CSV table of C-alpha atoms in Angstrom, one decimal:
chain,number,residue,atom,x,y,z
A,1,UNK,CA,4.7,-65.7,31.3
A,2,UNK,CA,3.1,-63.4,34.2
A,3,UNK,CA,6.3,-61.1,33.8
A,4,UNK,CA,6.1,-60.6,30.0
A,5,UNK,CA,2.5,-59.9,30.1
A,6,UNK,CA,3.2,-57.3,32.7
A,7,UNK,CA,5.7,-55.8,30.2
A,8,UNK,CA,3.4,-55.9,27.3
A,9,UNK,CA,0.9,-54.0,29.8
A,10,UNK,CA,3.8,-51.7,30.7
A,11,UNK,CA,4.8,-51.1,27.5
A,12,UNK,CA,1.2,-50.6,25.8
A,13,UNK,CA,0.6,-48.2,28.9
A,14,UNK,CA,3.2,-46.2,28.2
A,15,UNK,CA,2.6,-46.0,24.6
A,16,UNK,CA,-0.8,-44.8,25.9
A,17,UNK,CA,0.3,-42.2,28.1
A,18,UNK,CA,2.9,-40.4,24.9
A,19,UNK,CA,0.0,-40.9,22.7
A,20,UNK,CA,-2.4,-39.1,25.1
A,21,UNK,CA,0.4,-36.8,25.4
A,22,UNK,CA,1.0,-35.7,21.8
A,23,UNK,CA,-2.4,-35.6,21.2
A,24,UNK,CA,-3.1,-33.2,24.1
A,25,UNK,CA,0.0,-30.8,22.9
A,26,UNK,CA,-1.4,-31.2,19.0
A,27,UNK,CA,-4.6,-29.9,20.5
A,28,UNK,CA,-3.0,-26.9,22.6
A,29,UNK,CA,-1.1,-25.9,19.4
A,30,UNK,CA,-3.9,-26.4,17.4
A,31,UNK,CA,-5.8,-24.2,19.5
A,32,UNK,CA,-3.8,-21.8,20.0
A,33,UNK,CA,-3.4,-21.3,16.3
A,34,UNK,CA,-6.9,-20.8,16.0
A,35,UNK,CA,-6.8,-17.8,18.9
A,36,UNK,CA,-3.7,-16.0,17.0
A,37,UNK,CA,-5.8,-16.4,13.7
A,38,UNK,CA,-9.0,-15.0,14.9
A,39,UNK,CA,-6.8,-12.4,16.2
A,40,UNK,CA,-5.5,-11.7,13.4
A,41,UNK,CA,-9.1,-11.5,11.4
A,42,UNK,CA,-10.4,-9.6,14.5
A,43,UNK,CA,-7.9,-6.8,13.6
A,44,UNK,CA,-8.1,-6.6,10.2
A,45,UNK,CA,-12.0,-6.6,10.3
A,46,UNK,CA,-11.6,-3.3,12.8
A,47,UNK,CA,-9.0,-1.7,10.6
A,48,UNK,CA,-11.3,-2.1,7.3
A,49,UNK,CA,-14.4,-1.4,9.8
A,50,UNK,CA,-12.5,2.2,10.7
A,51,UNK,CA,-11.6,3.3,7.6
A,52,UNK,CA,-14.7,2.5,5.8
A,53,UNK,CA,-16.5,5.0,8.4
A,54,UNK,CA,-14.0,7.3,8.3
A,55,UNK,CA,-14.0,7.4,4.6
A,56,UNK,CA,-17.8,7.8,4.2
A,57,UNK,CA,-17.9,10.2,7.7
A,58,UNK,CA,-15.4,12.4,5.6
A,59,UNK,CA,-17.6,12.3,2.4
A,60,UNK,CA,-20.4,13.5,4.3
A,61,UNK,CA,-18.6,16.4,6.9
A,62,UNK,CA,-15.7,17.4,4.9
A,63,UNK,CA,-16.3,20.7,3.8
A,64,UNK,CA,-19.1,21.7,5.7
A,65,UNK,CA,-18.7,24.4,8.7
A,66,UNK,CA,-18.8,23.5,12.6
A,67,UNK,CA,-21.3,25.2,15.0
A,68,UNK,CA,-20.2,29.0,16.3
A,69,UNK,CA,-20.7,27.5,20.1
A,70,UNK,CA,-19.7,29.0,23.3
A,71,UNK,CA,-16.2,27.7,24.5
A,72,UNK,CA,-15.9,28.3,28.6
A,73,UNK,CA,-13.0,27.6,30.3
A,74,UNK,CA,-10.4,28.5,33.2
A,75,UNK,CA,-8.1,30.7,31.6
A,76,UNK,CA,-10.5,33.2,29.8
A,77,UNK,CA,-14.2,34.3,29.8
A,78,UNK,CA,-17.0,32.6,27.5
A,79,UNK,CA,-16.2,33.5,24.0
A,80,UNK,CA,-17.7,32.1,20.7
A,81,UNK,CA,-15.7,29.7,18.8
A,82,UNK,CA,-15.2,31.9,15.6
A,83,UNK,CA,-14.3,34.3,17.4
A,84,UNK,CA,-11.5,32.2,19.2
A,85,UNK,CA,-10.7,31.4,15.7
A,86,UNK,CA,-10.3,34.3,13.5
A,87,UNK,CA,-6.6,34.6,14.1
A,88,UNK,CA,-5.9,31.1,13.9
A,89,UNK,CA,-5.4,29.6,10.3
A,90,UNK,CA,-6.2,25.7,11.3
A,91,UNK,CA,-6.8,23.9,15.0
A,92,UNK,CA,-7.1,20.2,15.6
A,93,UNK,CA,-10.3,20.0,17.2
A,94,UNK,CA,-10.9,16.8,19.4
A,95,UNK,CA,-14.6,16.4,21.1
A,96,UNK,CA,-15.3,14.6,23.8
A,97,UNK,CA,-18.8,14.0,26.3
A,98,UNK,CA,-19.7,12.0,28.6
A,99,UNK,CA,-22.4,10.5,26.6
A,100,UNK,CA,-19.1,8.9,25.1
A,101,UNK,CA,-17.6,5.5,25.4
A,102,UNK,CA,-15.6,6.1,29.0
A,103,UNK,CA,-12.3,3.9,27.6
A,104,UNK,CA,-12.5,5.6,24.1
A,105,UNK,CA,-12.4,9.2,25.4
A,106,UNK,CA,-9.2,8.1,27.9
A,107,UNK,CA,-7.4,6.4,24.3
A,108,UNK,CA,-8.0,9.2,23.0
A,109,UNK,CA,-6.6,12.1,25.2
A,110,UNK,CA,-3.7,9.6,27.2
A,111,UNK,CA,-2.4,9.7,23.0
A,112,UNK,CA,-2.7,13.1,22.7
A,113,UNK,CA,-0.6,13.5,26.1
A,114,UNK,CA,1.7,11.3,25.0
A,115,UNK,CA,2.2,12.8,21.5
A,116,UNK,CA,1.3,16.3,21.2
A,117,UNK,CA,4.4,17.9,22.5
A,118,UNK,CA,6.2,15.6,19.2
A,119,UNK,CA,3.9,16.6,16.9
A,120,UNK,CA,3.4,20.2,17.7
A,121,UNK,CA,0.1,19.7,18.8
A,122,UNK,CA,-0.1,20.9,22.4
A,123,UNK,CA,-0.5,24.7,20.9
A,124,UNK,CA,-2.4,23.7,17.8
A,125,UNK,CA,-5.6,21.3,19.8
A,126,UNK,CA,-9.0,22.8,21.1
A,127,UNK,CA,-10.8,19.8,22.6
A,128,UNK,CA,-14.8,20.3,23.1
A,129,UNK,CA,-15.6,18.4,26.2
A,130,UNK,CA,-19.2,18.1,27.3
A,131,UNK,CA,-19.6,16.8,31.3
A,132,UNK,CA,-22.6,17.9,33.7
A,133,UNK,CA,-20.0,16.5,36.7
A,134,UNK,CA,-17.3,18.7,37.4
A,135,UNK,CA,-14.8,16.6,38.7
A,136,UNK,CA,-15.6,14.0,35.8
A,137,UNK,CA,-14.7,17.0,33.5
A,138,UNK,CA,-11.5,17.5,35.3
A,139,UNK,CA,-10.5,14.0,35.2
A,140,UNK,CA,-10.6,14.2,31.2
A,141,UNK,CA,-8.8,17.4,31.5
A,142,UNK,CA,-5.9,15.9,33.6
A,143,UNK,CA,-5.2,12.7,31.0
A,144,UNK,CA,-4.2,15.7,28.5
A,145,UNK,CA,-3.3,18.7,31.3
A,146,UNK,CA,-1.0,20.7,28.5
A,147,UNK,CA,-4.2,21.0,25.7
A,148,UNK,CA,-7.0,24.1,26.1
A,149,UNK,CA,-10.0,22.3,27.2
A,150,UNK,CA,-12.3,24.3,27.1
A,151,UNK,CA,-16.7,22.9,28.4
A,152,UNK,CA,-19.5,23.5,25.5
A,153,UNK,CA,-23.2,22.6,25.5
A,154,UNK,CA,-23.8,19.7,23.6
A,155,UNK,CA,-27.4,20.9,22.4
A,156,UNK,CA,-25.8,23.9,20.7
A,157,UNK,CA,-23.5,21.7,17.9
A,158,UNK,CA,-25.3,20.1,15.5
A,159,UNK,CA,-22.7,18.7,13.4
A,160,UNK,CA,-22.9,14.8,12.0
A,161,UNK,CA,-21.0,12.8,13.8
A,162,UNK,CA,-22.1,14.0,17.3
A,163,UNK,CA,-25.0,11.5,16.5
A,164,UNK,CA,-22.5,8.2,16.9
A,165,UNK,CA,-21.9,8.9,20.8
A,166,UNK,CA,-17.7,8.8,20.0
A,167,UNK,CA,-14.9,11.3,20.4
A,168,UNK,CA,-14.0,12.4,17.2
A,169,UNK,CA,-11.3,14.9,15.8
A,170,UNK,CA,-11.4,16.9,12.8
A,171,UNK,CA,-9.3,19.8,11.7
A,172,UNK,CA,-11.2,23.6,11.4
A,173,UNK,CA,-10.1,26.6,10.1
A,174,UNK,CA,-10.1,30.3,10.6
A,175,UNK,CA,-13.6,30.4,8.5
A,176,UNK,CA,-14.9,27.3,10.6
A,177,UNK,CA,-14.9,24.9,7.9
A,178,UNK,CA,-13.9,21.2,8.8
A,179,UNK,CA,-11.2,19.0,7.1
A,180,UNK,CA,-10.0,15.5,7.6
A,181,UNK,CA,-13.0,14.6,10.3
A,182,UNK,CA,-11.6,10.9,11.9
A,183,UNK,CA,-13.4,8.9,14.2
A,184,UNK,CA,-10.5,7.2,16.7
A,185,UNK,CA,-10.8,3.3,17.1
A,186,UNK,CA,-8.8,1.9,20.3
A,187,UNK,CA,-8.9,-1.1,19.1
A,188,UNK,CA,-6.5,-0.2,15.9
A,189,UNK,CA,-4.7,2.5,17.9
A,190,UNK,CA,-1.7,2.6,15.5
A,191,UNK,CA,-4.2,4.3,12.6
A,192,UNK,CA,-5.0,7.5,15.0
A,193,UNK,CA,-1.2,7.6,15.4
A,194,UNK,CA,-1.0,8.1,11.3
A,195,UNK,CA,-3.8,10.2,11.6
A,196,UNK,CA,-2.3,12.6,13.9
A,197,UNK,CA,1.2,12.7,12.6
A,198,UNK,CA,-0.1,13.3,9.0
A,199,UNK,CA,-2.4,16.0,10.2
A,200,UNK,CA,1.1,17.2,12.2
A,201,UNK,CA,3.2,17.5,8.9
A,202,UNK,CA,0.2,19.1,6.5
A,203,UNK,CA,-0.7,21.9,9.3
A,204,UNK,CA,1.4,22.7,12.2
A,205,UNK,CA,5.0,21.5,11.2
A,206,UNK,CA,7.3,24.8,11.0
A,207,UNK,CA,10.4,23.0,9.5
């Protein structure tokens, strides 16, 4: 009698233990489910996010002109940004301060490293950079060494989106109107690459 009680216990311990078991791995799965889906609704609420303030930032900037600012840099002395521009039909402008969102402006300039000699960009990008600390400004200029940085005063452009405290890219032409203004999102990366590329093949693909 003692030794089939002590099986029954045994046996119903057991049964315990797997139970506990399964239920425990049900949970994990379970669980882990809900991370990949909130993931999942995470990135599609930042994609629809970025293109709903891209589309309204273009309905609002597209077509208007940029600010004739003073561009300083290493290579050349101060000289007015139409003036940099009147022989140049279209320029991918990318601006960047340090009143700007530190990991945004890297995202931003570490793609443009990595892509601009692909898309034809190196020759064809002007980034605006805006730093009181020099070696803060040369840190952004090393993520993208290849591109003309060149340092402007913020209080001198007074275009829209400088308001939003993000880098932001937009294309300008030789009469300093802007086209295609896009605020980058790290967060959806994979959009400023389209971006980028499709600027690319409209203005500075030869072939």
């Amino acid at each position: 009698m003692n030794l089939y009680i002590k099986m029954i216990i045994s046996i119903s311990f057991l049964s315990l233990i797997i139970t506990n078991y399964l239920v425990v791995n049900k949970l994990r799965t379970y669980k882990k489910e809900l991370i990949e889906e909130k993931g999942k609704l995470y990135a599609t609420s930042e994609l629809e996010h970025t293109y709903w303030v891209n589309f309204l930032q273009g309905i609002h900037t597209d077509g208007t002109k940029f600010d004739n600012v003073k561009l300083a840099s290493k290579e050349q002395p101060p000289i007015a940004l139409e003036e940099y521009m009147k022989d140049i039909p279209y320029v991918l402008l990318v601006r960047i301060s340090d009143m700007h969102c530190n990991d945004c402006v890297t995202s931003i300039m570490s793609k443009l490293n990595r892509l601009s000699s692909e898309l034809n960009l190196t020759a064809n990008t002007l980034v605006l950079a805006s730093y009181q600390n020099p070696v803060a400004l040369k840190s952004v200029r090393n993520l993208a060494p290849a591109l003309k940085t060149c340092s402007v005063n913020s209080t001198d452009i007074s275009f829209p989106l400088e308001e939003a405290n993000f880098p932001y890219c937009l294309v300008l032409t030789k009469d300093m109107t802007v086209l295609h203004s896009f605020t980058p999102n790290k967060a959806v990366h994979h959009l400023t690459d389209s971006y980028l590329k499709n600027i690319s093949q409209r203005y500075f693909q030869t072939n």
